[in-house]
PDB file of C-alpha atoms and ligand atoms in Angstrom:
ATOM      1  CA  UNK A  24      18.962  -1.863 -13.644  1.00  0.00           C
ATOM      2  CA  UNK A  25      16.008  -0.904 -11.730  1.00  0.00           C
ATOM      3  CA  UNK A  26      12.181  -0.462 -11.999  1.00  0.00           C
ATOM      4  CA  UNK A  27      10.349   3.260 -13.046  1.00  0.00           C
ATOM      5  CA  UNK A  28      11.316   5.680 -10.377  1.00  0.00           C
ATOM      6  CA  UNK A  29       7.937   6.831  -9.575  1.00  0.00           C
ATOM      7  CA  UNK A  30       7.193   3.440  -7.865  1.00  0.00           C
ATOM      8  CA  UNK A  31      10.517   3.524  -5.918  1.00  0.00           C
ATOM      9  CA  UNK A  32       8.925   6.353  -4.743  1.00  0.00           C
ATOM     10  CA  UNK A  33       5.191   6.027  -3.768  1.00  0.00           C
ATOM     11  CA  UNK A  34       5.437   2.296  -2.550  1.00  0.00           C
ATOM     12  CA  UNK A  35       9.003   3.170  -0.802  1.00  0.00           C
ATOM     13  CA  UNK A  36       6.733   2.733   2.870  1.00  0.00           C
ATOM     14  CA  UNK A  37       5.040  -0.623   1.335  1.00  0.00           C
ATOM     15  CA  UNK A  38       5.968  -3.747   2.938  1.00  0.00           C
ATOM     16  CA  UNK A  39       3.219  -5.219   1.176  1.00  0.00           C
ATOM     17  CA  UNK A  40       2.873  -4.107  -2.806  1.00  0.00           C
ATOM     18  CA  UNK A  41      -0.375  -5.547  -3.578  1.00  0.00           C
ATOM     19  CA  UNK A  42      -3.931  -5.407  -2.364  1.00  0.00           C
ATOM     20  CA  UNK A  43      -3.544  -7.738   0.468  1.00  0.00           C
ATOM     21  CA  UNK A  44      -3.315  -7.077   4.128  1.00  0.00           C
ATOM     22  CA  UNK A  45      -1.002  -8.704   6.210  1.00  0.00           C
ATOM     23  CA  UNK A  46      -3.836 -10.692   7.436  1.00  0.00           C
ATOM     24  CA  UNK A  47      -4.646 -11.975   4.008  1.00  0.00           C
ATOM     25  CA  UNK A  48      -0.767 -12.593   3.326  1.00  0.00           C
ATOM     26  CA  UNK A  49      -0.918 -14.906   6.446  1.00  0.00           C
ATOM     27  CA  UNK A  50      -4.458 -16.779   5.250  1.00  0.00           C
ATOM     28  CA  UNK A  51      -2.844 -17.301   2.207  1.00  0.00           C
ATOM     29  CA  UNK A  52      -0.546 -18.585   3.268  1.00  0.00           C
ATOM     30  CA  UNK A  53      -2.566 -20.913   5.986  1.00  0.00           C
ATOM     31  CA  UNK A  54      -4.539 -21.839   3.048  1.00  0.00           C
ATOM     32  CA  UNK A  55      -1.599 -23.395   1.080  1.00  0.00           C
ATOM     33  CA  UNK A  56      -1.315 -26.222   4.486  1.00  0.00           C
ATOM     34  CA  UNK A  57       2.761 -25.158   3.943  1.00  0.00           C
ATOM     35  CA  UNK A  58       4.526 -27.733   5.630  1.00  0.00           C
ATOM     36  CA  UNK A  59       7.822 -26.304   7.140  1.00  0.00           C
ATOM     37  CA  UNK A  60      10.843 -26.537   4.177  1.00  0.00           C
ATOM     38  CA  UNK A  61       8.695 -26.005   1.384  1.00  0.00           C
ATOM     39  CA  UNK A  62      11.047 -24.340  -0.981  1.00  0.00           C
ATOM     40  CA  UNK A  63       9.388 -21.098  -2.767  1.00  0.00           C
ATOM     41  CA  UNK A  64      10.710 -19.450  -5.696  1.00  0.00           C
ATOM     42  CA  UNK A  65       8.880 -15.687  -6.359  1.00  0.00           C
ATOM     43  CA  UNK A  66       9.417 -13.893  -9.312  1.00  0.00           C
ATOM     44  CA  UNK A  67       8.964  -9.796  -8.670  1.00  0.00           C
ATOM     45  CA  UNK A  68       9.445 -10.533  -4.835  1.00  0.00           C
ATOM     46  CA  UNK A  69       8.906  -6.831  -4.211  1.00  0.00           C
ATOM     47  CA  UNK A  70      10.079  -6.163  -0.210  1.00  0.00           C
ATOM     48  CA  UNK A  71      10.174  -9.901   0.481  1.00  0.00           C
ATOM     49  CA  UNK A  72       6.932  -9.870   2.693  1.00  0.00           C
ATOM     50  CA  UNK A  73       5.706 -12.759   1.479  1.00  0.00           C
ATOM     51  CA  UNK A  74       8.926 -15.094   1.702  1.00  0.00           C
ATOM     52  CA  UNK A  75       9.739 -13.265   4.910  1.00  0.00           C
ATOM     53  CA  UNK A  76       6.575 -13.667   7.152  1.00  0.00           C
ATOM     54  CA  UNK A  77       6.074 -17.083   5.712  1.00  0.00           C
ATOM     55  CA  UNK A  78       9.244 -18.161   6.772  1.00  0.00           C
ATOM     56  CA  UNK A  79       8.967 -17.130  10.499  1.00  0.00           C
ATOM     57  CA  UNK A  80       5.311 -18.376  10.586  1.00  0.00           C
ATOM     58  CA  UNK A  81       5.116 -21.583   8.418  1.00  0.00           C
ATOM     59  CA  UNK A  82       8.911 -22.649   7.997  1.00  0.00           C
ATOM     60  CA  UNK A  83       9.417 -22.213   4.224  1.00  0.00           C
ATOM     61  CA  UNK A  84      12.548 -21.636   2.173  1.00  0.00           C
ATOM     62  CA  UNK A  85      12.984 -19.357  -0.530  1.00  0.00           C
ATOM     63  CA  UNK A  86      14.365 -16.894  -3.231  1.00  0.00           C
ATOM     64  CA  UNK A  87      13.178 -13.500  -4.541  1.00  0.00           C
ATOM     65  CA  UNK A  88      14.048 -11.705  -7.796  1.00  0.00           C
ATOM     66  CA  UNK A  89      13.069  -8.211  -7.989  1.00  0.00           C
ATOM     67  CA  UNK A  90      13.905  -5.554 -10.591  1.00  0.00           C
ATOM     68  CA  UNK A  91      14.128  -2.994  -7.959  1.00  0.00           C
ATOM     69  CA  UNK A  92      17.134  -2.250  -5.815  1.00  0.00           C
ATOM     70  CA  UNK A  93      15.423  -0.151  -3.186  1.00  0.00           C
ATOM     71  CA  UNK A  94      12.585  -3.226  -2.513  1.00  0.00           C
ATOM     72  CA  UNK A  95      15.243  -5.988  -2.717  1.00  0.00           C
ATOM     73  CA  UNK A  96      17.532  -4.053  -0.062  1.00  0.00           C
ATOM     74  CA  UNK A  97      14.380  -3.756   1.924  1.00  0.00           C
ATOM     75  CA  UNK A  98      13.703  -7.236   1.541  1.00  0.00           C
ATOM     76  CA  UNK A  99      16.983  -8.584   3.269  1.00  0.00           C
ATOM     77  CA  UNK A 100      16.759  -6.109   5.531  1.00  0.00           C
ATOM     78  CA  UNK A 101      13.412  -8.035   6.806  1.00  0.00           C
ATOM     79  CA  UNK A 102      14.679 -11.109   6.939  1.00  0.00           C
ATOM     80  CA  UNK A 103      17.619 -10.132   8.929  1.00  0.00           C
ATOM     81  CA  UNK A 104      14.634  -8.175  11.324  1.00  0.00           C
ATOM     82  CA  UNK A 105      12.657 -11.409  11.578  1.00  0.00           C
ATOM     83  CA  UNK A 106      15.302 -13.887  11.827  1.00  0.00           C
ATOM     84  CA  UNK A 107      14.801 -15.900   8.840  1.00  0.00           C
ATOM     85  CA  UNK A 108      17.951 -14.677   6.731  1.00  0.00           C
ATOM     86  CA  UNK A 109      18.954 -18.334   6.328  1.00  0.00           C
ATOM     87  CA  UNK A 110      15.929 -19.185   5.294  1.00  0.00           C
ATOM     88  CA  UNK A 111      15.459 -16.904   2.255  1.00  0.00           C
ATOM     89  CA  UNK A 112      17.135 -15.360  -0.404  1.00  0.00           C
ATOM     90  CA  UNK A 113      17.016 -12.435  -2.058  1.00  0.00           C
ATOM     91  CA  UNK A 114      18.555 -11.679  -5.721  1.00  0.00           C
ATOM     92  CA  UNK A 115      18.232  -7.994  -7.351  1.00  0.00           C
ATOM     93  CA  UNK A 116      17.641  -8.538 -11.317  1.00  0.00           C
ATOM     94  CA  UNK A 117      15.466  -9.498 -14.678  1.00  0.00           C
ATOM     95  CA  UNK A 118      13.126 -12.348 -12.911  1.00  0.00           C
ATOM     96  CA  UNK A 119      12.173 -12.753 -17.020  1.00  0.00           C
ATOM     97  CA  UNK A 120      12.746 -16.104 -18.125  1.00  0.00           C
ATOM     98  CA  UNK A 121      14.380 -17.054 -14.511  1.00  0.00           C
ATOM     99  CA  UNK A 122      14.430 -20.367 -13.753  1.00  0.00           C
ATOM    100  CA  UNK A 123      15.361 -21.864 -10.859  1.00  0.00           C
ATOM    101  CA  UNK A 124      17.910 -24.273 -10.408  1.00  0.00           C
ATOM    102  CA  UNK A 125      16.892 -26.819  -8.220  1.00  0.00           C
ATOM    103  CA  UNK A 126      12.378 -27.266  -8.598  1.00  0.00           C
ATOM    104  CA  UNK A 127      10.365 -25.906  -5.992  1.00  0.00           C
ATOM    105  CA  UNK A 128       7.101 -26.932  -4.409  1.00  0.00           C
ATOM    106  CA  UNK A 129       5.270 -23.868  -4.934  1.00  0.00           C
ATOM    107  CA  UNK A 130       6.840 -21.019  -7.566  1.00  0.00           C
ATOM    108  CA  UNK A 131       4.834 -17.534  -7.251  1.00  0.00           C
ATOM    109  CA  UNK A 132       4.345 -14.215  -8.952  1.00  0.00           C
ATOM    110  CA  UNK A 133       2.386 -11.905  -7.382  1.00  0.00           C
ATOM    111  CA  UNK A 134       1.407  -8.722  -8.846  1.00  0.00           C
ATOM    112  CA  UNK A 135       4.119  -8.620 -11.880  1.00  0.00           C
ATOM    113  CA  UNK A 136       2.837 -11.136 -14.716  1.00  0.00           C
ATOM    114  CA  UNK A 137       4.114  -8.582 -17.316  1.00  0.00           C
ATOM    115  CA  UNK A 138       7.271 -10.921 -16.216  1.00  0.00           C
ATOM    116  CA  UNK A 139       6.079 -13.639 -18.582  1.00  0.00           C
ATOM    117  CA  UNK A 140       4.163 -11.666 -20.996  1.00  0.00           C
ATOM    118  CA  UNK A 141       0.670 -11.746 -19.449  1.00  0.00           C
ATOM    119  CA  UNK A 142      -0.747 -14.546 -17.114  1.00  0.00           C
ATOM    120  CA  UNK A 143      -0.465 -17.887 -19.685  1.00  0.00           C
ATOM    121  CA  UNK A 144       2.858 -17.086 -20.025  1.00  0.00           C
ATOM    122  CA  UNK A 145       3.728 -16.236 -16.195  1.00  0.00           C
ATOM    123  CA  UNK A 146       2.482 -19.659 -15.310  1.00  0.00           C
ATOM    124  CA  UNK A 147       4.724 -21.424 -18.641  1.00  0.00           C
ATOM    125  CA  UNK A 148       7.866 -19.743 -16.556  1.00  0.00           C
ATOM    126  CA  UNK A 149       6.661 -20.543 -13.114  1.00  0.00           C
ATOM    127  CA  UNK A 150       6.194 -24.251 -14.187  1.00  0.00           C
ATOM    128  CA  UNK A 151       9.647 -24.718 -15.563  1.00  0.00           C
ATOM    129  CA  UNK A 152      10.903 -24.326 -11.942  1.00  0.00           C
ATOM    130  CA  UNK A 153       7.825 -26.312 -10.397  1.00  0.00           C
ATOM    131  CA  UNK A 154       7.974 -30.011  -8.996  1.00  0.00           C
ATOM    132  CA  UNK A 155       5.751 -32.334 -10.540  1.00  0.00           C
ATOM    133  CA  UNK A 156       2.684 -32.014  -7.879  1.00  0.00           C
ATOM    134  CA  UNK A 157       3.696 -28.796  -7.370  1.00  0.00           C
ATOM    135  CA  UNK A 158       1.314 -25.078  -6.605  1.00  0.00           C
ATOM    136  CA  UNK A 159       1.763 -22.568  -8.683  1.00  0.00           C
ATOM    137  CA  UNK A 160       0.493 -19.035  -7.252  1.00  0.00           C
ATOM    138  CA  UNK A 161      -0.702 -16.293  -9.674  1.00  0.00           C
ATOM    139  CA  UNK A 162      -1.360 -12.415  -8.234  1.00  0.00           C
ATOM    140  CA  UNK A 163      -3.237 -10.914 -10.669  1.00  0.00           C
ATOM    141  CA  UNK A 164      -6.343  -8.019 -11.282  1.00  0.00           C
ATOM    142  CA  UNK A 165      -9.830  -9.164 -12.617  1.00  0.00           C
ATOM    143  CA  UNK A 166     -12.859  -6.471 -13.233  1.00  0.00           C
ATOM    144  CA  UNK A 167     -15.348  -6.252  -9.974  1.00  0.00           C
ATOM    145  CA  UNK A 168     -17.618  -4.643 -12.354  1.00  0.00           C
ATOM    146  CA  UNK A 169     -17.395  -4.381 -16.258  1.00  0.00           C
ATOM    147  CA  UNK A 170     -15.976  -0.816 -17.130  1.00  0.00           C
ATOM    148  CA  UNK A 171     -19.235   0.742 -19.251  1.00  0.00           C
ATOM    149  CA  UNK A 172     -16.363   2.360 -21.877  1.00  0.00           C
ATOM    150  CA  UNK A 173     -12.599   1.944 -22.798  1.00  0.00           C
ATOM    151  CA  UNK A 174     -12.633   5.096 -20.981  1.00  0.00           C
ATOM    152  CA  UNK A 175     -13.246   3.813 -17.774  1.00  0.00           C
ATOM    153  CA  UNK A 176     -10.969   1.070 -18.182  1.00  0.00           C
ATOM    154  CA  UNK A 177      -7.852   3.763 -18.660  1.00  0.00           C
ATOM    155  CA  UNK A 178      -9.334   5.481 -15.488  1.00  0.00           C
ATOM    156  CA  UNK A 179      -8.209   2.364 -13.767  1.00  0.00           C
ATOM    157  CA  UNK A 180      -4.991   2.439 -15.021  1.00  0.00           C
ATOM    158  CA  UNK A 181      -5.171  -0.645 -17.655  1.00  0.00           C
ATOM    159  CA  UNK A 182      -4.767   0.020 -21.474  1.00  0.00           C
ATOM    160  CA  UNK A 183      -8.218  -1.791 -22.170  1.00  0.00           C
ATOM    161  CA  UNK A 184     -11.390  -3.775 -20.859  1.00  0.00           C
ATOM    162  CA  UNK A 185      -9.575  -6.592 -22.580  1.00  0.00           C
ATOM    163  CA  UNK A 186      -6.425  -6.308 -20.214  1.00  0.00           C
ATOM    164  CA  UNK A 187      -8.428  -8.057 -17.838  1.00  0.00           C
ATOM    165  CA  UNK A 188     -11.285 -10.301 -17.433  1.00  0.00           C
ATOM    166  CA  UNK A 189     -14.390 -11.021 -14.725  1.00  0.00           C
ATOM    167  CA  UNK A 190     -13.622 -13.174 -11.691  1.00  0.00           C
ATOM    168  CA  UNK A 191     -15.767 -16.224 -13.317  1.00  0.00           C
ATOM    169  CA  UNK A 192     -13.266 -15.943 -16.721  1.00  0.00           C
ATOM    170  CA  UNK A 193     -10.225 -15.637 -15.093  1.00  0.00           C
ATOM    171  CA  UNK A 194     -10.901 -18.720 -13.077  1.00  0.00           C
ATOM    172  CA  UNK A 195     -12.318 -20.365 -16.180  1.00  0.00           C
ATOM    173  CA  UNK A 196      -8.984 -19.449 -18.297  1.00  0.00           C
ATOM    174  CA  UNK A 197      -6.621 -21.031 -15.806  1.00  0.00           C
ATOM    175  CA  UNK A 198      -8.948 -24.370 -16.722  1.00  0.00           C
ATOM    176  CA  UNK A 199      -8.421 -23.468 -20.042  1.00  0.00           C
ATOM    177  CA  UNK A 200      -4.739 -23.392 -19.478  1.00  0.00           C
ATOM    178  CA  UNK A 201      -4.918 -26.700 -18.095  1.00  0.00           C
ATOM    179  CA  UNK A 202      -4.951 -26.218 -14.397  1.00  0.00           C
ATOM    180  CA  UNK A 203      -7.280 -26.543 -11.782  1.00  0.00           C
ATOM    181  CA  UNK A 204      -7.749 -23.637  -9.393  1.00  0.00           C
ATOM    182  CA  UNK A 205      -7.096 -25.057  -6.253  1.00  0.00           C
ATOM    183  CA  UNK A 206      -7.355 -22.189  -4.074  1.00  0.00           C
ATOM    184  CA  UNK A 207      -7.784 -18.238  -3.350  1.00  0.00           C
ATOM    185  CA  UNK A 208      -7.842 -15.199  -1.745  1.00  0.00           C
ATOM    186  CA  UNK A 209      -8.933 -12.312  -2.747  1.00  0.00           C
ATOM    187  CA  UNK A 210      -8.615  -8.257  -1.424  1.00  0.00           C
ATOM    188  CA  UNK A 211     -11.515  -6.302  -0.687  1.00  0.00           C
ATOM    189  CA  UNK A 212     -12.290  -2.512  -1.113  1.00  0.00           C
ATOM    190  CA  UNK A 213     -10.947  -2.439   2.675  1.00  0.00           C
ATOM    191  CA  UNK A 214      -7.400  -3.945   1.507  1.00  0.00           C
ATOM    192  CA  UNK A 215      -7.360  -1.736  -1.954  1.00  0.00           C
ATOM    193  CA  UNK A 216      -7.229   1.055   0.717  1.00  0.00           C
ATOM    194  CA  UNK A 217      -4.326  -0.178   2.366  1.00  0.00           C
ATOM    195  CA  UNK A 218      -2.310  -0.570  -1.000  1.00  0.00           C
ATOM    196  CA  UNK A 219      -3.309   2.861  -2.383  1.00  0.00           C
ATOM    197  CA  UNK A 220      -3.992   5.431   0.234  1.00  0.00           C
ATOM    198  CA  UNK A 221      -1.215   4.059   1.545  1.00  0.00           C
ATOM    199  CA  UNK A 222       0.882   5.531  -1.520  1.00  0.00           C
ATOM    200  CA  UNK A 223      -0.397   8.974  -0.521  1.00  0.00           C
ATOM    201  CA  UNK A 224       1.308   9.938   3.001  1.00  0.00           C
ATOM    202  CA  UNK A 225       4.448   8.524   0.983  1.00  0.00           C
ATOM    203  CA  UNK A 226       3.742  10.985  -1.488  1.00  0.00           C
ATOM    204  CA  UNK A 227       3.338  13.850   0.795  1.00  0.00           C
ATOM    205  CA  UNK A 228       6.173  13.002   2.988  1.00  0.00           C
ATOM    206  CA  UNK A 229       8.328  12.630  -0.236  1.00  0.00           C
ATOM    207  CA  UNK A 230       7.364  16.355  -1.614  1.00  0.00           C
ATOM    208  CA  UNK A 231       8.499  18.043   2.044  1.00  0.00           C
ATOM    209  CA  UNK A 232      11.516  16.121   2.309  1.00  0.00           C
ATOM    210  CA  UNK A 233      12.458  17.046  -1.798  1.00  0.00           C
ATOM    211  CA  UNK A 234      11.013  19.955  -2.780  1.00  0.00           C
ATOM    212  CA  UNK A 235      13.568  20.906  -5.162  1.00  0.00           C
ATOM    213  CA  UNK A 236      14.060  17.084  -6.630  1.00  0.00           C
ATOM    214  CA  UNK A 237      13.372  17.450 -10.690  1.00  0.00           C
ATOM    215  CA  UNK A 238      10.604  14.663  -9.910  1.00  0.00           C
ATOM    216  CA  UNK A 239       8.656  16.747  -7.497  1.00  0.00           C
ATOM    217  CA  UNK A 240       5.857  18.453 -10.121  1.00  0.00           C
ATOM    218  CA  UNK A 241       4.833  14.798 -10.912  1.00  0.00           C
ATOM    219  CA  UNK A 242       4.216  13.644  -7.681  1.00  0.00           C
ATOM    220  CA  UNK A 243       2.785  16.486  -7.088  1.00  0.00           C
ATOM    221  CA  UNK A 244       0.447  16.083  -9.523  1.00  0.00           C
ATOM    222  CA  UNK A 245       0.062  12.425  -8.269  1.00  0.00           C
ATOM    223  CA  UNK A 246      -0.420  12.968  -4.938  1.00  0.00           C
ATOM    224  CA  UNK A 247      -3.580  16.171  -6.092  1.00  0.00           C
ATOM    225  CA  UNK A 248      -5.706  13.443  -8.544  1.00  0.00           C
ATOM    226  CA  UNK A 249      -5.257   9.992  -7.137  1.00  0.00           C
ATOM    227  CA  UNK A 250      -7.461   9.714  -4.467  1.00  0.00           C
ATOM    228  CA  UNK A 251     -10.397  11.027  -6.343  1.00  0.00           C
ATOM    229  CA  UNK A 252      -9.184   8.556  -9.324  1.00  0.00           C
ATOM    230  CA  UNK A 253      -8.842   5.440  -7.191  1.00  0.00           C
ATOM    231  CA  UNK A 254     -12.397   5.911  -5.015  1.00  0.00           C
ATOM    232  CA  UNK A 255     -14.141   6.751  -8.300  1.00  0.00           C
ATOM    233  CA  UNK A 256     -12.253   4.397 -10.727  1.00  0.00           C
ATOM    234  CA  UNK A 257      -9.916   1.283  -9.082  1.00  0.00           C
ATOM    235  CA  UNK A 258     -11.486   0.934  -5.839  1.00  0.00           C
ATOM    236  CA  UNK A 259     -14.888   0.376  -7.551  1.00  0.00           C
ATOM    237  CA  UNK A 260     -14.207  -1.671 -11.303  1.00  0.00           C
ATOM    238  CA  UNK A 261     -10.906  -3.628 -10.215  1.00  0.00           C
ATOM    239  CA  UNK A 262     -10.524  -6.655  -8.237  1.00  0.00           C
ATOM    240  CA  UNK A 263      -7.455  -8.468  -7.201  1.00  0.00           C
ATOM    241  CA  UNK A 264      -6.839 -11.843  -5.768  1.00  0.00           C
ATOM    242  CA  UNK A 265      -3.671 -14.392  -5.365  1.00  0.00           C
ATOM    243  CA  UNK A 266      -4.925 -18.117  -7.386  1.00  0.00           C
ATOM    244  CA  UNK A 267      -3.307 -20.807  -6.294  1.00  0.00           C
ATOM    245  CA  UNK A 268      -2.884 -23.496  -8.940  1.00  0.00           C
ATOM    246  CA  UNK A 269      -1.730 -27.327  -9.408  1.00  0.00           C
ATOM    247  CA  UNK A 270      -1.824 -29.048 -13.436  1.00  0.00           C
ATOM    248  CA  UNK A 271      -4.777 -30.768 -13.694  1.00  0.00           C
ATOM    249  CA  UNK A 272      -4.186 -34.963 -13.448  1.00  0.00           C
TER     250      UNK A 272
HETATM  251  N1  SAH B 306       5.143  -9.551  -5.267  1.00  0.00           N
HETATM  252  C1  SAH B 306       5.448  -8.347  -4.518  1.00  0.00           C
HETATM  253  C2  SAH B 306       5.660  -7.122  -5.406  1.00  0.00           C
HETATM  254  C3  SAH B 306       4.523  -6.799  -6.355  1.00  0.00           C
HETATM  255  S1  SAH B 306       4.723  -5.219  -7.174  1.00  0.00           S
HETATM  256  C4  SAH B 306       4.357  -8.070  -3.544  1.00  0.00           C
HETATM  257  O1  SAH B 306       3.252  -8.547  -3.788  1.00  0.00           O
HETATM  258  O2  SAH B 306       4.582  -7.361  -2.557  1.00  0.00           O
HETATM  259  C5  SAH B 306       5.561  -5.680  -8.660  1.00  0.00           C
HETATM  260  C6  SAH B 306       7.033  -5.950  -8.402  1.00  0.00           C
HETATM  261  O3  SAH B 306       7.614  -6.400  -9.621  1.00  0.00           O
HETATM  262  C7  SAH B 306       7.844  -4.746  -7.965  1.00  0.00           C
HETATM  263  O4  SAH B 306       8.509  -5.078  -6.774  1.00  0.00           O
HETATM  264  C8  SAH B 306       8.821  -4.518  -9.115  1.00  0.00           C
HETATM  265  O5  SAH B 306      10.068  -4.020  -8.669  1.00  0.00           O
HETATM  266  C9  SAH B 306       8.938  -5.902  -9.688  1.00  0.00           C
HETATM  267  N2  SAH B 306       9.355  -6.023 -11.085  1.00  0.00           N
HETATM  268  C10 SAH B 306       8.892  -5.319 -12.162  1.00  0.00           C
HETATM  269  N3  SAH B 306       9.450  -5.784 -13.291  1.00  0.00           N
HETATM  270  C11 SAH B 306      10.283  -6.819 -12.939  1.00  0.00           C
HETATM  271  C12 SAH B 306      11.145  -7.696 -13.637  1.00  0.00           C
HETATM  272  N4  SAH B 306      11.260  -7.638 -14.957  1.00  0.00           N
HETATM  273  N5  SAH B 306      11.845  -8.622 -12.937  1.00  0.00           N
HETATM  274  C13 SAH B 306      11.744  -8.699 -11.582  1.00  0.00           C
HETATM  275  N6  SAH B 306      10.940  -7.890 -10.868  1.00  0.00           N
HETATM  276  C14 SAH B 306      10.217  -6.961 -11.521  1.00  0.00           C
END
């Protein structure tokens, strides 16, 4: 079981597989007031940043489930590097329909909601394993600027304009869902940078080290289009921001 090759690939150098720095990660994270043993579940834990620096700088416990065997090995690999491998826990698998055992104070999924189906049904999973009180935290893409054309949108990688919404409606549709937004942060066109260009030295790397791999003419052809696509297309349509939620009273 594992995720598409070609990410296991370009984000093989990524600690961090979203749009925040590590300076966000740790606002975020100062934002939430974590008091230390705050248990954290994370569906689509990625490299384990996230559990891992929180657990050396704010004391939490945690799991991570993530699809892909090269991330999840890198994940346990940090926590062993930053001294928190009791502290957190990483699983390689399916997070879909994962529940956790025992409820935890804050359940996250950062960057994956395909998991559940789309957001409403990210945060119907995440609640099952919540506490009653509890944060739920929700990674997740809204439009900086309405793409003119479906055109556009596909430039940026999404299917539609409808796959996402505008900052305002996203925030309004977690109301709608019954929760109040209770905090967030949000990347910048700085931060993109880190996420994507970041992908690009990983490419080129990857094509001296394999030239002969079947996968090479992809990347390849990756590694020639994407940074025109991303500074013309994602850097300047897409947003991206972690929303930290609790069910409204
Ligand atoms: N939350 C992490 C990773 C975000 S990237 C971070 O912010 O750094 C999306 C992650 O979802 C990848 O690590 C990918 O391997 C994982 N993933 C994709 N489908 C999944 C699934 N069905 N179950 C668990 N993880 C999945």
């Amino acid at each position: 079981m594992d995720i598409p090759r070609i990410f296991n690939i370009t984000e093989s150098a990524h600690r961090i597989h979203n749009p925040l720095t590590p300076e966000k990660l740790a606002i975020l994270g100062a934002a939430l007031r974590l008091e230390p043993g705050t248990r954290l579940l994370d569906l689509g834990s990625g490299s384990g940043e996230m559990l891992c620096t929180w657990a050396r700088d704010y004391g939490i416990i945690g799991t991570g489930i993530d699809m892909s065997q090269l991330f999840t090995e890198q994940a346990k690999l940090r926590a062993e590097e930053l001294g928190v491998a009791d502290k957190v826990k990483f699983i390689h698998g399916d997070a879909t329909g994962y529940v956790a055992d025992e409820k935890v104070d804050v359940a996250a999924c950062i960057g994956a909601t395909w998991i559940g189906g789309g957001v409403a049904g990210t945060i119907d999973l995440l609640a099952q394993s919540l506490r009653t009180g509890g944060i739920i935290l929700i990674g997740e893409p809204y439009w900086r600027q309405l793409p003119p054309t479906e055109d556009v949108a596909k430039s940026c990688l999404a299917n539609s304009i409808s796959d996402f919404l505008m900052l305002p409606q996203l925030l309004e549709s977690f109301g709608n869902l019954g929760y109040d937004v209770v905090e967030m942060v949000l990347a910048d066109q700085d931060s993109w940078d880190r996420y994507e260009a970041a992908k690009w030295l990983t490419m080129r790397r990857w094509l001296e080290a394999n030239p002969d791999d079947e996968f090479a003419k992809d990347v390849r052809v990756k590694l020639t289009s994407e940074p025109v696509r991303y500074a013309a297309y994602t850097r300047e349509y897409l947003g991206w921001g972690v929303f930290a939620l609790m069910l409204r009273l």
